Structures are given as structure tokens and as C-alpha cells.
Amino acid sequence: MAWDTERTRQLLLDAAIDEFSAHGFAGARIERISARAGVNRERAYSYFGSKRGLFEAALTARLLCAFDAIPVDGEGPEAVGRLAGAYFDASLADPSLARLVYWESLELAEPVDPVHRAYRAASTTERVAEVAGGIPVEDAAQLLLTIVTLCHSWLVATNLGRIIAGDAAAHARRRASIVRVAELVAADAAACMRSGVESDAEHARHA
């Protein structure tokens, strides 16, 4: 039945997300994924083709949820700060995406599903550019990358928190810092854009 097929696939996918985020691509085992899902091992291969195919499906599923969950609304640096805070909260609630992305970078030579991911990232970047006050898309891309990497690194480089800040569990302070960074970068990008527009207008007046 179609419902059983979809349910079985989802069980495998959920188990794979847990397994790969904990052990990486090389350390993950299909046997453990199948056992956790309560599904025959051969069924995992029939749905996803290979261990690599299952890893790709797990990472893509988490990425799509993350992109869809980013609240891009309002306008100005404060709105960008809210976006950063919301992404931090979502990442903290489910750190599997941060871990999967870092495992991907460490273990795979090429990114998973680059064309589709680039398309989704570009769409989100365009929305961030609008919220930040119509800043150039290139600046918005760097802003979004800054937010994502700051949030993810807090979850996968926890020892740095102990060494630098003295408390790896100080989530509230780290969240506030990331929000502030996002606001400042957004404000700076908007100021540079306005300065460029004013400079162009000045040159036009004297031309």
C-alpha cells in the first residue's frame, strides 16, 4: 500500500538522520539504521539504493526543513536578528543538520545535491536581501552564510565554548551574540549600499 510504503521510507529516513549525525558517513551502519527503523535491511537498499543514497536523502530532508523554517519577514537589522535567533533556536532543538553538514564537508569530496540546494539557498538569500533593506544579493549571501555557520559551529565545536567562553552550555549568551552580529552585519551592508547610491548620485550631479 502507498501509505505503508511512505511510512516505511520515513522510518528509515528518521533512523538514518540519527545514525549519520552521530557517526558520520563512514561510521554509520545500515544494520543499525534498519534495526532502529524496524525495517528489513534489504528494504533500505530498495528505497535508497546505497548507503550514499540514504545519506544524501537524510541530509537533503533536514536541509529542506531548515530552509522552510527560516522566518524571513519584517525589515531592517532587527528583522535579520530575529531570523538569526530563530535559526539558532531551531538548530539547538535539533542539532542533526549541523552535524550532517559538517560530516559531509569532512568525508565527502562533493556536496550532496548541489543544484537543488543552491536553488533553495538562492531563494532564501533573495528574501534575506529584501528584509535587510534591499542589500545586494552577494552581501545577503554572506550574511546568511555567517548566520548559518555561527549557529552550526556552536553545536559541533562545543569544546571551543569551554575554552574561550568558559561555559559550553551558555546558550542564551551565545544566541544573543549571534543575533547582535547578524544585526551589525546587516546594518553595515545597508549602510554601504546607501553610501554607494549616494556616491553614484553625487557623480551624476557633477557629470
mmCIF file of C-alpha atoms in Angstrom, residues 12-29 32-33 36 51 54-55 58-59 62 91 94-104 106-107 155-156:
data_model
loop_
_atom_site.group_PDB
_atom_site.id
_atom_site.type_symbol
_atom_site.label_atom_id
_atom_site.label_comp_id
_atom_site.label_asym_id
_atom_site.label_seq_id
_atom_site.Cartn_x
_atom_site.Cartn_y
_atom_site.Cartn_z
ATOM 1 C CA LEU A 12 14.276 4.642 7.542
ATOM 2 C CA LEU A 13 14.933 8.311 6.902
ATOM 3 C CA ASP A 14 14.417 9.287 10.549
ATOM 4 C CA ALA A 15 16.695 6.479 11.715
ATOM 5 C CA ALA A 16 19.314 7.460 9.126
ATOM 6 C CA ILE A 17 19.325 11.085 10.282
ATOM 7 C CA ASP A 18 20.067 9.939 13.847
ATOM 8 C CA GLU A 19 22.716 7.427 12.758
ATOM 9 C CA PHE A 20 24.589 9.640 10.318
ATOM 10 C CA SER A 21 24.539 12.689 12.576
ATOM 11 C CA ALA A 22 26.016 10.613 15.409
ATOM 12 C CA HIS A 23 28.594 8.579 13.468
ATOM 13 C CA GLY A 24 29.175 10.333 10.144
ATOM 14 C CA PHE A 25 29.070 8.668 6.752
ATOM 15 C CA ALA A 26 31.939 6.236 7.264
ATOM 16 C CA GLY A 27 30.962 5.275 10.804
ATOM 17 C CA ALA A 28 27.254 4.777 10.155
ATOM 18 C CA ARG A 29 25.907 1.248 9.674
ATOM 19 C CA ARG A 32 21.786 -0.122 12.915
ATOM 20 C CA ILE A 33 19.590 2.109 10.776
ATOM 21 C CA ARG A 36 16.205 1.329 14.682
ATOM 22 C CA LYS A 51 24.441 3.917 1.864
ATOM 23 C CA LEU A 54 20.496 7.147 2.177
ATOM 24 C CA PHE A 55 22.961 9.737 3.496
ATOM 25 C CA ALA A 58 18.834 12.268 5.110
ATOM 26 C CA LEU A 59 20.846 15.445 4.589
ATOM 27 C CA ARG A 62 16.978 18.132 7.009
ATOM 28 C CA SER A 91 19.463 24.340 15.368
ATOM 29 C CA ASP A 94 17.606 19.587 16.523
ATOM 30 C CA PRO A 95 21.394 19.612 16.041
ATOM 31 C CA SER A 96 21.309 16.838 13.440
ATOM 32 C CA LEU A 97 21.524 19.245 10.485
ATOM 33 C CA ALA A 98 24.651 20.966 11.815
ATOM 34 C CA ARG A 99 26.307 17.608 12.377
ATOM 35 C CA LEU A 100 25.301 16.223 8.989
ATOM 36 C CA VAL A 101 26.642 19.290 7.183
ATOM 37 C CA TYR A 102 29.963 19.049 8.981
ATOM 38 C CA TRP A 103 30.254 15.304 8.350
ATOM 39 C CA GLU A 104 29.547 15.989 4.685
ATOM 40 C CA LEU A 106 34.800 16.230 6.288
ATOM 41 C CA GLU A 107 34.027 12.999 4.456
ATOM 42 C CA LEU A 155 26.760 22.758 18.121
ATOM 43 C CA VAL A 156 29.717 20.871 16.649
#
